[in-house]
PDB file of C-alpha atoms and ligand atoms in Angstrom:
ATOM      1  CA  MET A   3      21.354  45.880  21.513  1.00  0.00           C
ATOM      2  CA  ASN A   4      22.750  42.375  19.636  1.00  0.00           C
ATOM      3  CA  HIS A   5      25.032  43.030  16.744  1.00  0.00           C
ATOM      4  CA  ASN A   6      26.020  39.520  15.566  1.00  0.00           C
ATOM      5  CA  PRO A   7      24.900  39.336  12.146  1.00  0.00           C
ATOM      6  CA  ILE A   8      23.915  35.638  12.646  1.00  0.00           C
ATOM      7  CA  ASP A   9      21.403  36.279  15.549  1.00  0.00           C
ATOM      8  CA  GLN A  10      20.239  39.449  14.081  1.00  0.00           C
ATOM      9  CA  PHE A  11      19.230  37.744  10.590  1.00  0.00           C
ATOM     10  CA  HIS A  12      17.828  34.600  12.891  1.00  0.00           C
ATOM     11  CA  GLU A  13      15.469  37.235  14.710  1.00  0.00           C
ATOM     12  CA  LEU A  14      14.575  39.178  11.265  1.00  0.00           C
ATOM     13  CA  LYS A  15      13.632  35.469   9.642  1.00  0.00           C
ATOM     14  CA  ASN A  16      11.187  34.921  13.500  1.00  0.00           C
ATOM     15  CA  ARG A  17       9.511  38.241  13.069  1.00  0.00           C
ATOM     16  CA  LEU A  18       8.809  37.880   9.353  1.00  0.00           C
ATOM     17  CA  THR A  19       7.581  34.097  10.476  1.00  0.00           C
ATOM     18  CA  ARG A  20       5.076  35.119  12.553  1.00  0.00           C
ATOM     19  CA  PHE A  21       4.332  37.994  10.562  1.00  0.00           C
ATOM     20  CA  MET A  22       3.173  35.839   7.220  1.00  0.00           C
ATOM     21  CA  MET A  23       2.282  32.978  10.201  1.00  0.00           C
ATOM     22  CA  MET A  24      -1.016  35.481  10.803  1.00  0.00           C
ATOM     23  CA  TYR A  25      -1.846  35.781   6.849  1.00  0.00           C
ATOM     24  CA  LYS A  26      -1.969  32.126   6.951  1.00  0.00           C
ATOM     25  CA  PHE A  27      -4.478  31.821  10.126  1.00  0.00           C
ATOM     26  CA  ALA A  28      -6.842  34.320   8.743  1.00  0.00           C
ATOM     27  CA  LEU A  29      -7.086  32.639   5.352  1.00  0.00           C
ATOM     28  CA  ASP A  30      -7.685  28.980   7.069  1.00  0.00           C
ATOM     29  CA  GLU A  31     -10.259  30.993   9.147  1.00  0.00           C
ATOM     30  CA  MET A  32     -11.790  32.240   6.022  1.00  0.00           C
ATOM     31  CA  GLU A  33     -11.767  29.246   4.327  1.00  0.00           C
ATOM     32  CA  THR A  34     -13.521  27.603   7.078  1.00  0.00           C
ATOM     33  CA  LYS A  35     -16.192  30.758   6.671  1.00  0.00           C
ATOM     34  CA  VAL A  36     -17.047  29.620   2.953  1.00  0.00           C
ATOM     35  CA  GLU A  37     -16.425  26.419   3.532  1.00  0.00           C
ATOM     36  CA  ILE A  38     -19.647  26.122   6.011  1.00  0.00           C
ATOM     37  CA  LEU A  39     -21.727  28.068   4.039  1.00  0.00           C
ATOM     38  CA  LYS A  40     -21.196  26.058   0.508  1.00  0.00           C
ATOM     39  CA  GLU A  41     -21.998  22.961   2.496  1.00  0.00           C
ATOM     40  CA  GLU A  42     -25.452  24.412   4.278  1.00  0.00           C
ATOM     41  CA  PHE A  43     -25.910  25.431   0.961  1.00  0.00           C
ATOM     42  CA  GLN A  44     -25.889  21.855  -0.166  1.00  0.00           C
ATOM     43  CA  LEU A  45     -27.637  20.133   2.381  1.00  0.00           C
ATOM     44  CA  LEU A  46     -30.730  22.736   2.987  1.00  0.00           C
ATOM     45  CA  HIS A  47     -31.197  23.870  -0.992  1.00  0.00           C
ATOM     46  CA  ASP A  48     -29.639  20.980  -2.763  1.00  0.00           C
ATOM     47  CA  TYR A  49     -27.443  23.603  -5.114  1.00  0.00           C
ATOM     48  CA  ASN A  50     -24.179  25.044  -4.669  1.00  0.00           C
ATOM     49  CA  PRO A  51     -23.257  28.503  -5.270  1.00  0.00           C
ATOM     50  CA  ILE A  52     -19.597  27.970  -4.940  1.00  0.00           C
ATOM     51  CA  GLU A  53     -17.896  26.778  -8.215  1.00  0.00           C
ATOM     52  CA  HIS A  54     -14.339  26.690  -6.633  1.00  0.00           C
ATOM     53  CA  THR A  55     -12.603  28.970  -4.205  1.00  0.00           C
ATOM     54  CA  LYS A  56      -8.401  29.801  -4.208  1.00  0.00           C
ATOM     55  CA  SER A  57      -6.141  31.469  -1.300  1.00  0.00           C
ATOM     56  CA  ARG A  58      -3.011  33.126  -1.397  1.00  0.00           C
ATOM     57  CA  ILE A  59      -0.339  35.035   0.101  1.00  0.00           C
ATOM     58  CA  LYS A  60       1.200  37.188  -1.173  1.00  0.00           C
ATOM     59  CA  SER A  61       5.130  36.925  -2.231  1.00  0.00           C
ATOM     60  CA  PHE A  62       7.462  38.821  -0.394  1.00  0.00           C
ATOM     61  CA  GLU A  63       8.717  40.292  -3.708  1.00  0.00           C
ATOM     62  CA  SER A  64       5.401  41.243  -4.722  1.00  0.00           C
ATOM     63  CA  ILE A  65       4.829  42.553  -1.303  1.00  0.00           C
ATOM     64  CA  PHE A  66       7.760  44.544  -1.752  1.00  0.00           C
ATOM     65  CA  ARG A  67       7.335  45.821  -5.450  1.00  0.00           C
ATOM     66  CA  LYS A  68       3.404  47.020  -3.820  1.00  0.00           C
ATOM     67  CA  VAL A  69       5.356  49.317  -0.976  1.00  0.00           C
ATOM     68  CA  MET A  70       8.146  50.874  -3.216  1.00  0.00           C
ATOM     69  CA  ARG A  71       4.647  51.506  -5.758  1.00  0.00           C
ATOM     70  CA  LYS A  72       2.550  53.018  -3.129  1.00  0.00           C
ATOM     71  CA  GLY A  73       5.958  54.473  -1.190  1.00  0.00           C
ATOM     72  CA  CYS A  74       4.433  53.535   2.044  1.00  0.00           C
ATOM     73  CA  GLY A  75       6.976  53.022   5.032  1.00  0.00           C
ATOM     74  CA  THR A  76       8.613  49.657   5.479  1.00  0.00           C
ATOM     75  CA  SER A  77       8.191  48.984   8.784  1.00  0.00           C
ATOM     76  CA  LEU A  78       6.300  45.538   9.241  1.00  0.00           C
ATOM     77  CA  GLU A  79       3.709  47.707  10.706  1.00  0.00           C
ATOM     78  CA  ASP A  80       3.506  50.152   7.840  1.00  0.00           C
ATOM     79  CA  ILE A  81       3.438  47.144   5.456  1.00  0.00           C
ATOM     80  CA  ARG A  82       0.505  45.627   7.347  1.00  0.00           C
ATOM     81  CA  GLU A  83      -1.692  48.484   7.060  1.00  0.00           C
ATOM     82  CA  GLY A  84      -0.111  49.758   3.577  1.00  0.00           C
ATOM     83  CA  VAL A  85      -0.500  46.229   1.996  1.00  0.00           C
ATOM     84  CA  ARG A  86      -3.976  45.424   2.522  1.00  0.00           C
ATOM     85  CA  ASP A  87      -3.924  42.119  -0.184  1.00  0.00           C
ATOM     86  CA  ILE A  88      -1.263  40.122   1.604  1.00  0.00           C
ATOM     87  CA  ALA A  89      -3.776  37.456   1.933  1.00  0.00           C
ATOM     88  CA  GLY A  90      -6.513  37.124  -0.614  1.00  0.00           C
ATOM     89  CA  LEU A  91      -9.249  34.818  -0.819  1.00  0.00           C
ATOM     90  CA  ARG A  92     -10.832  34.115  -4.199  1.00  0.00           C
ATOM     91  CA  ILE A  93     -14.180  33.049  -4.691  1.00  0.00           C
ATOM     92  CA  THR A  94     -15.762  31.682  -8.144  1.00  0.00           C
ATOM     93  CA  CYS A  95     -19.477  31.520  -7.868  1.00  0.00           C
ATOM     94  CA  SER A  96     -21.469  29.787 -10.624  1.00  0.00           C
ATOM     95  CA  PHE A  97     -23.659  32.812 -11.288  1.00  0.00           C
ATOM     96  CA  ILE A  98     -24.021  36.575 -10.974  1.00  0.00           C
ATOM     97  CA  SER A  99     -26.509  36.365  -7.900  1.00  0.00           C
ATOM     98  CA  ASP A 100     -24.342  34.026  -6.223  1.00  0.00           C
ATOM     99  CA  ILE A 101     -20.983  36.821  -6.015  1.00  0.00           C
ATOM    100  CA  TYR A 102     -24.504  39.233  -4.084  1.00  0.00           C
ATOM    101  CA  SER A 103     -25.696  36.409  -1.993  1.00  0.00           C
ATOM    102  CA  ILE A 104     -22.049  34.727  -0.675  1.00  0.00           C
ATOM    103  CA  SER A 105     -21.064  38.777   0.244  1.00  0.00           C
ATOM    104  CA  GLU A 106     -24.129  39.187   1.897  1.00  0.00           C
ATOM    105  CA  MET A 107     -23.869  36.172   3.713  1.00  0.00           C
ATOM    106  CA  LEU A 108     -20.186  37.290   4.992  1.00  0.00           C
ATOM    107  CA  GLN A 109     -21.352  40.646   5.660  1.00  0.00           C
ATOM    108  CA  ARG A 110     -24.020  39.404   8.272  1.00  0.00           C
ATOM    109  CA  GLN A 111     -21.135  37.275  10.150  1.00  0.00           C
ATOM    110  CA  ALA A 112     -20.737  39.596  13.292  1.00  0.00           C
ATOM    111  CA  ASP A 113     -16.669  38.857  13.776  1.00  0.00           C
ATOM    112  CA  LEU A 114     -15.575  39.660  10.186  1.00  0.00           C
ATOM    113  CA  LYS A 115     -15.155  43.360  10.083  1.00  0.00           C
ATOM    114  CA  ILE A 116     -15.807  45.134   6.705  1.00  0.00           C
ATOM    115  CA  ILE A 117     -13.387  47.346   5.781  1.00  0.00           C
ATOM    116  CA  SER A 118     -14.648  48.376   2.318  1.00  0.00           C
ATOM    117  CA  ILE A 119     -16.277  46.830  -0.543  1.00  0.00           C
ATOM    118  CA  LYS A 120     -15.341  47.284  -4.531  1.00  0.00           C
ATOM    119  CA  ASP A 121     -18.195  46.847  -6.811  1.00  0.00           C
ATOM    120  CA  TYR A 122     -16.244  46.333 -10.347  1.00  0.00           C
ATOM    121  CA  ILE A 123     -18.823  43.906 -11.531  1.00  0.00           C
ATOM    122  CA  LYS A 124     -21.713  47.195 -11.497  1.00  0.00           C
ATOM    123  CA  ASN A 125     -18.672  49.658 -12.282  1.00  0.00           C
ATOM    124  CA  PRO A 126     -16.305  47.600 -14.322  1.00  0.00           C
ATOM    125  CA  LYS A 127     -12.815  49.047 -14.536  1.00  0.00           C
ATOM    126  CA  PRO A 128     -12.306  50.627 -17.930  1.00  0.00           C
ATOM    127  CA  ASN A 129     -10.158  47.418 -19.091  1.00  0.00           C
ATOM    128  CA  GLY A 130     -12.961  45.475 -18.239  1.00  0.00           C
ATOM    129  CA  TYR A 131     -12.015  43.979 -15.552  1.00  0.00           C
ATOM    130  CA  GLN A 132     -15.453  42.445 -13.269  1.00  0.00           C
ATOM    131  CA  SER A 133     -15.162  41.320  -9.733  1.00  0.00           C
ATOM    132  CA  LEU A 134     -16.236  41.893  -6.253  1.00  0.00           C
ATOM    133  CA  HIS A 135     -13.697  43.014  -3.847  1.00  0.00           C
ATOM    134  CA  MET A 136     -14.239  42.184  -0.272  1.00  0.00           C
ATOM    135  CA  LEU A 137     -11.642  43.964   2.069  1.00  0.00           C
ATOM    136  CA  VAL A 138     -12.037  42.259   5.400  1.00  0.00           C
ATOM    137  CA  GLN A 139     -10.595  41.842   9.036  1.00  0.00           C
ATOM    138  CA  VAL A 140     -10.598  38.781  10.385  1.00  0.00           C
ATOM    139  CA  PRO A 141     -10.095  37.946  14.357  1.00  0.00           C
ATOM    140  CA  VAL A 142      -7.226  35.472  14.623  1.00  0.00           C
ATOM    141  CA  TYR A 143      -7.127  33.914  18.072  1.00  0.00           C
ATOM    142  CA  MET A 144      -3.646  33.711  19.454  1.00  0.00           C
ATOM    143  CA  SER A 145      -2.690  32.177  23.013  1.00  0.00           C
ATOM    144  CA  ASP A 146      -2.385  35.437  24.439  1.00  0.00           C
ATOM    145  CA  ARG A 147      -3.982  37.760  22.212  1.00  0.00           C
ATOM    146  CA  CYS A 148      -6.242  38.150  19.486  1.00  0.00           C
ATOM    147  CA  GLU A 149      -5.350  40.058  15.892  1.00  0.00           C
ATOM    148  CA  MET A 150      -8.062  41.591  13.494  1.00  0.00           C
ATOM    149  CA  VAL A 151      -5.724  40.784  10.162  1.00  0.00           C
ATOM    150  CA  TYR A 152      -6.706  42.000   6.657  1.00  0.00           C
ATOM    151  CA  VAL A 153      -7.483  39.544   3.878  1.00  0.00           C
ATOM    152  CA  GLU A 154      -9.095  40.700   0.745  1.00  0.00           C
ATOM    153  CA  VAL A 155     -11.620  38.721  -0.757  1.00  0.00           C
ATOM    154  CA  GLN A 156     -12.634  38.671  -4.609  1.00  0.00           C
ATOM    155  CA  ILE A 157     -15.741  37.318  -5.846  1.00  0.00           C
ATOM    156  CA  ARG A 158     -16.772  36.469  -9.513  1.00  0.00           C
ATOM    157  CA  THR A 159     -17.913  34.429 -11.853  1.00  0.00           C
ATOM    158  CA  ILE A 160     -15.978  31.579 -14.451  1.00  0.00           C
ATOM    159  CA  ALA A 161     -16.251  33.980 -17.068  1.00  0.00           C
ATOM    160  CA  MET A 162     -14.951  36.957 -14.941  1.00  0.00           C
ATOM    161  CA  ASP A 163     -12.070  34.374 -13.518  1.00  0.00           C
ATOM    162  CA  PHE A 164     -10.888  33.151 -16.630  1.00  0.00           C
ATOM    163  CA  TRP A 165     -11.170  36.620 -18.491  1.00  0.00           C
ATOM    164  CA  ALA A 166      -8.676  37.993 -15.328  1.00  0.00           C
ATOM    165  CA  SER A 167      -6.459  34.938 -15.197  1.00  0.00           C
ATOM    166  CA  LEU A 168      -5.444  35.519 -18.793  1.00  0.00           C
ATOM    167  CA  GLU A 169      -5.081  39.173 -18.981  1.00  0.00           C
ATOM    168  CA  HIS A 170      -2.908  39.156 -15.898  1.00  0.00           C
ATOM    169  CA  LYS A 171      -0.776  36.281 -18.014  1.00  0.00           C
ATOM    170  CA  ILE A 172      -0.930  38.514 -20.880  1.00  0.00           C
ATOM    171  CA  PHE A 173       0.271  41.549 -19.272  1.00  0.00           C
ATOM    172  CA  TYR A 174       2.882  39.020 -17.176  1.00  0.00           C
ATOM    173  CA  LYS A 175       4.112  38.448 -20.628  1.00  0.00           C
ATOM    174  CA  TYR A 176       4.407  42.010 -22.165  1.00  0.00           C
ATOM    175  CA  ASP A 177       5.814  43.248 -19.200  1.00  0.00           C
ATOM    176  CA  GLU A 178       2.773  45.349 -18.503  1.00  0.00           C
ATOM    177  CA  SER A 179       3.529  47.637 -22.116  1.00  0.00           C
ATOM    178  CA  VAL A 180       0.845  45.587 -23.851  1.00  0.00           C
ATOM    179  CA  PRO A 181      -0.115  46.620 -27.622  1.00  0.00           C
ATOM    180  CA  VAL A 182      -3.165  49.172 -28.144  1.00  0.00           C
ATOM    181  CA  GLN A 183      -4.589  46.941 -30.548  1.00  0.00           C
ATOM    182  CA  LEU A 184      -4.274  44.163 -27.776  1.00  0.00           C
ATOM    183  CA  LEU A 185      -6.054  45.946 -25.357  1.00  0.00           C
ATOM    184  CA  GLN A 186      -8.892  46.523 -27.262  1.00  0.00           C
ATOM    185  CA  GLU A 187      -9.247  42.684 -28.145  1.00  0.00           C
ATOM    186  CA  LEU A 188      -8.934  42.377 -24.383  1.00  0.00           C
ATOM    187  CA  LYS A 189     -11.517  44.728 -23.530  1.00  0.00           C
ATOM    188  CA  GLU A 190     -14.262  43.517 -26.219  1.00  0.00           C
ATOM    189  CA  ALA A 191     -13.521  39.685 -24.850  1.00  0.00           C
ATOM    190  CA  ALA A 192     -14.332  41.372 -21.366  1.00  0.00           C
ATOM    191  CA  ASP A 193     -17.697  42.333 -23.089  1.00  0.00           C
ATOM    192  CA  THR A 194     -18.246  39.232 -24.681  1.00  0.00           C
ATOM    193  CA  ALA A 195     -17.949  37.284 -21.039  1.00  0.00           C
ATOM    194  CA  ALA A 196     -20.163  39.905 -19.331  1.00  0.00           C
ATOM    195  CA  GLU A 197     -22.793  39.389 -22.172  1.00  0.00           C
ATOM    196  CA  LEU A 198     -22.537  35.466 -21.835  1.00  0.00           C
ATOM    197  CA  ASP A 199     -23.132  35.912 -17.295  1.00  0.00           C
ATOM    198  CA  ARG A 200     -25.816  38.114 -18.018  1.00  0.00           C
ATOM    199  CA  LYS A 201     -27.053  34.870 -20.468  1.00  0.00           C
ATOM    200  CA  MET A 202     -26.354  32.183 -17.847  1.00  0.00           C
ATOM    201  CA  GLN A 203     -28.017  34.614 -15.056  1.00  0.00           C
ATOM    202  CA  ARG A 204     -31.201  34.599 -17.438  1.00  0.00           C
ATOM    203  CA  LEU A 205     -31.258  31.025 -17.914  1.00  0.00           C
ATOM    204  CA  HIS A 206     -30.530  30.307 -14.613  1.00  0.00           C
ATOM    205  CA  GLU A 207     -33.825  32.126 -12.979  1.00  0.00           C
ATOM    206  CA  GLU A 208     -36.521  30.887 -16.333  1.00  0.00           C
ATOM    207  CA  ILE A 209     -34.726  27.029 -14.748  1.00  0.00           C
ATOM    208  CA  LYS A 210     -35.547  28.431 -11.265  1.00  0.00           C
ATOM    209  CA  ALA A 211     -38.831  29.001 -11.617  1.00  0.00           C
ATOM    210  CA  ILE A 212     -40.119  26.103 -13.641  1.00  0.00           C
ATOM    211  CA  LYS A 213     -37.965  24.052 -11.320  1.00  0.00           C
ATOM    212  CA  SER A 214     -41.055  21.848  -9.620  1.00  0.00           C
ATOM    213  CA  PRO A 215     -40.321  21.061  -5.886  1.00  0.00           C
ATOM    214  CA  GLN A 216     -37.625  17.938  -5.150  1.00  0.00           C
ATOM    215  CA  SER A 217     -39.355  14.515  -4.466  1.00  0.00           C
ATOM    216  CA  SER A 218     -36.151  12.385  -2.903  1.00  0.00           C
ATOM    217  CA  ASP A 219     -36.909  10.267  -0.102  1.00  0.00           C
ATOM    218  CA  SER A 220     -37.496  12.349   2.187  1.00  0.00           C
ATOM    219  CA  SER A 221     -36.411   9.834   4.972  1.00  0.00           C
ATOM    220  CA  LYS A 222     -32.858   9.755   4.576  1.00  0.00           C
ATOM    221  CA  PHE A 223     -30.355  12.603   4.395  1.00  0.00           C
ATOM    222  CA  ILE A 224     -26.474  12.629   4.519  1.00  0.00           C
ATOM    223  CA  ILE A 225     -24.388  15.075   6.504  1.00  0.00           C
ATOM    224  CA  GLY A 226     -20.491  15.034   5.636  1.00  0.00           C
ATOM    225  CA  ASP A 227     -19.636  11.525   5.296  1.00  0.00           C
ATOM    226  CA  GLN A 228     -22.635  10.024   8.023  1.00  0.00           C
ATOM    227  CA  LYS A 229     -25.965   9.065   6.611  1.00  0.00           C
ATOM    228  CA  PHE A 230     -28.734   9.584   8.456  1.00  0.00           C
ATOM    229  CA  GLU A 231     -32.719   8.223   8.370  1.00  0.00           C
ATOM    230  CA  LEU A 232     -35.585   9.260  10.666  1.00  0.00           C
ATOM    231  CA  PRO A 233     -37.449   6.828  12.264  1.00  0.00           C
ATOM    232  CA  VAL A 234     -41.014   6.388  11.033  1.00  0.00           C
ATOM    233  CA  GLY A 235     -43.160   8.487  13.403  1.00  0.00           C
ATOM    234  CA  LEU A 236     -40.279  11.206  14.128  1.00  0.00           C
ATOM    235  CA  LEU A 237     -41.482  13.786  11.905  1.00  0.00           C
ATOM    236  CA  GLU A 238     -45.122  13.809  13.409  1.00  0.00           C
ATOM    237  CA  PHE A 239     -43.217  13.894  17.048  1.00  0.00           C
ATOM    238  CA  ILE A 240     -41.186  16.862  15.952  1.00  0.00           C
ATOM    239  CA  ARG A 241     -44.127  18.492  14.543  1.00  0.00           C
ATOM    240  CA  THR A 242     -46.186  17.615  17.373  1.00  0.00           C
ATOM    241  CA  GLU A 243     -43.658  18.861  19.851  1.00  0.00           C
ATOM    242  CA  SER A 244     -42.766  22.492  18.479  1.00  0.00           C
ATOM    243  CA  ASP A 245     -46.262  23.015  16.936  1.00  0.00           C
ATOM    244  CA  PRO A 246     -47.772  26.054  19.048  1.00  0.00           C
ATOM    245  CA  GLN A 247     -51.269  25.284  20.537  1.00  0.00           C
TER     246      GLN A 247
HETATM  247  P1  0O2 B  13      -2.403  39.921  -7.719  1.00  0.00           P
HETATM  248  O1  0O2 B  13      -0.748  39.191  -8.333  1.00  0.00           O
HETATM  249  O2  0O2 B  13      -3.620  39.654  -8.253  1.00  0.00           O
HETATM  250  O3  0O2 B  13      -2.004  40.024  -6.472  1.00  0.00           O
HETATM  251  P2  0O2 B  13      -4.049  47.754  -4.188  1.00  0.00           P
HETATM  252  O4  0O2 B  13      -3.264  47.665  -5.106  1.00  0.00           O
HETATM  253  O5  0O2 B  13      -4.871  46.967  -4.166  1.00  0.00           O
HETATM  254  O6  0O2 B  13      -3.927  48.726  -2.985  1.00  0.00           O
HETATM  255  P3  0O2 B  13      -6.223  49.179  -6.063  1.00  0.00           P
HETATM  256  O7  0O2 B  13      -5.601  48.928  -7.137  1.00  0.00           O
HETATM  257  O8  0O2 B  13      -7.482  49.933  -6.006  1.00  0.00           O
HETATM  258  O9  0O2 B  13      -5.758  48.960  -4.502  1.00  0.00           O
HETATM  259  O10 0O2 B  13      -7.087  47.462  -5.367  1.00  0.00           O
HETATM  260  P4  0O2 B  13      -7.994  46.630  -6.087  1.00  0.00           P
HETATM  261  O11 0O2 B  13      -9.394  47.515  -7.507  1.00  0.00           O
HETATM  262  O12 0O2 B  13      -8.959  46.313  -5.216  1.00  0.00           O
HETATM  263  O13 0O2 B  13      -6.851  45.537  -7.067  1.00  0.00           O
HETATM  264  C1  0O2 B  13      -6.418  44.389  -6.151  1.00  0.00           C
HETATM  265  C2  0O2 B  13      -6.344  43.304  -6.831  1.00  0.00           C
HETATM  266  O14 0O2 B  13      -7.677  43.025  -8.061  1.00  0.00           O
HETATM  267  C3  0O2 B  13      -5.141  42.928  -7.932  1.00  0.00           C
HETATM  268  O15 0O2 B  13      -3.902  42.362  -6.784  1.00  0.00           O
HETATM  269  C4  0O2 B  13      -5.829  41.823  -9.006  1.00  0.00           C
HETATM  270  O16 0O2 B  13      -5.361  40.592  -8.209  1.00  0.00           O
HETATM  271  C5  0O2 B  13      -7.110  42.028  -8.619  1.00  0.00           C
HETATM  272  N1  0O2 B  13      -7.624  42.876 -10.617  1.00  0.00           N
HETATM  273  C6  0O2 B  13      -7.501  44.629 -10.062  1.00  0.00           C
HETATM  274  N2  0O2 B  13      -7.255  44.931 -11.564  1.00  0.00           N
HETATM  275  C7  0O2 B  13      -7.176  43.560 -12.200  1.00  0.00           C
HETATM  276  C8  0O2 B  13      -7.160  43.923 -13.715  1.00  0.00           C
HETATM  277  O17 0O2 B  13      -7.699  45.053 -14.406  1.00  0.00           O
HETATM  278  N3  0O2 B  13      -6.880  42.844 -14.361  1.00  0.00           N
HETATM  279  C9  0O2 B  13      -6.371  41.378 -12.782  1.00  0.00           C
HETATM  280  N4  0O2 B  13      -6.269  40.391 -14.248  1.00  0.00           N
HETATM  281  N5  0O2 B  13      -6.472  41.740 -11.998  1.00  0.00           N
HETATM  282  C10 0O2 B  13      -7.302  42.966 -11.239  1.00  0.00           C
HETATM  283  P5  0O2 B  13      -2.649  42.807  -7.386  1.00  0.00           P
HETATM  284  O18 0O2 B  13      -1.701  42.816  -6.437  1.00  0.00           O
HETATM  285  O19 0O2 B  13      -2.372  44.044  -8.524  1.00  0.00           O
HETATM  286  O20 0O2 B  13      -2.063  41.304  -8.613  1.00  0.00           O
END
């Protein structure tokens, strides 16, 4: 065993880099998956259910705090299993129904292993927190191996995200000992946000029901930054070719 402190430092740094790198690659994979769903929806249905996405890798400090809180071991293997939200992806949707559509689309992806789903929308936390949490394992292919890496996906609406972000800031400001009066008001604010989500969902369904089919110039369409134009007669040709006799 090498006892040179500089060599030991470099070895530890390498191991940590390799450990954290896997989470970055897993998040890249997940972000690509979500980007494809988003583009496909936009192209085929002229509708985008995803407002925005945000990914983060937990800081060492935050990982360390969680290890202490959970009392799990401190080897990298223990941390990998004990702290399963080192890689996090947050998907913010327009409507509640979009949350479940996105979740189902991800569940249908054969290469993703769904570890657990926590529905804090149907069962909000006592403080009012709402979100759909999916813990998944994503395959990351390296030059010599494939590793299944944990990613926590949080799917929520804009209103849920607004509330959770501000609540998180307030907790941080008060160092987690928030006055009771403020907790009560935060719960009321969460209820108001949930009511707003329900109202927007109702409006969304009403609008969908009365929306007439699109009357667009059907001979032209755009994929990525490329424009396509259907040559005259192609539509008839494709129909004739693919229609069963
Ligand atoms: P950060 O800063 O987002 O990383 P776990 O502790 O993950 O093993 P738990 O508590 O059952 O087990 O996890 P859960 O319920 O799935 O929630 C984990 C994450 O959800 C949190 O991560 C937050 O991001 C978010 N979350 C859960 N409850 C609340 C809440 O009441 N308010 C807000 N604002 N966010 C919440 P971290 O690691 O706590 O924080």
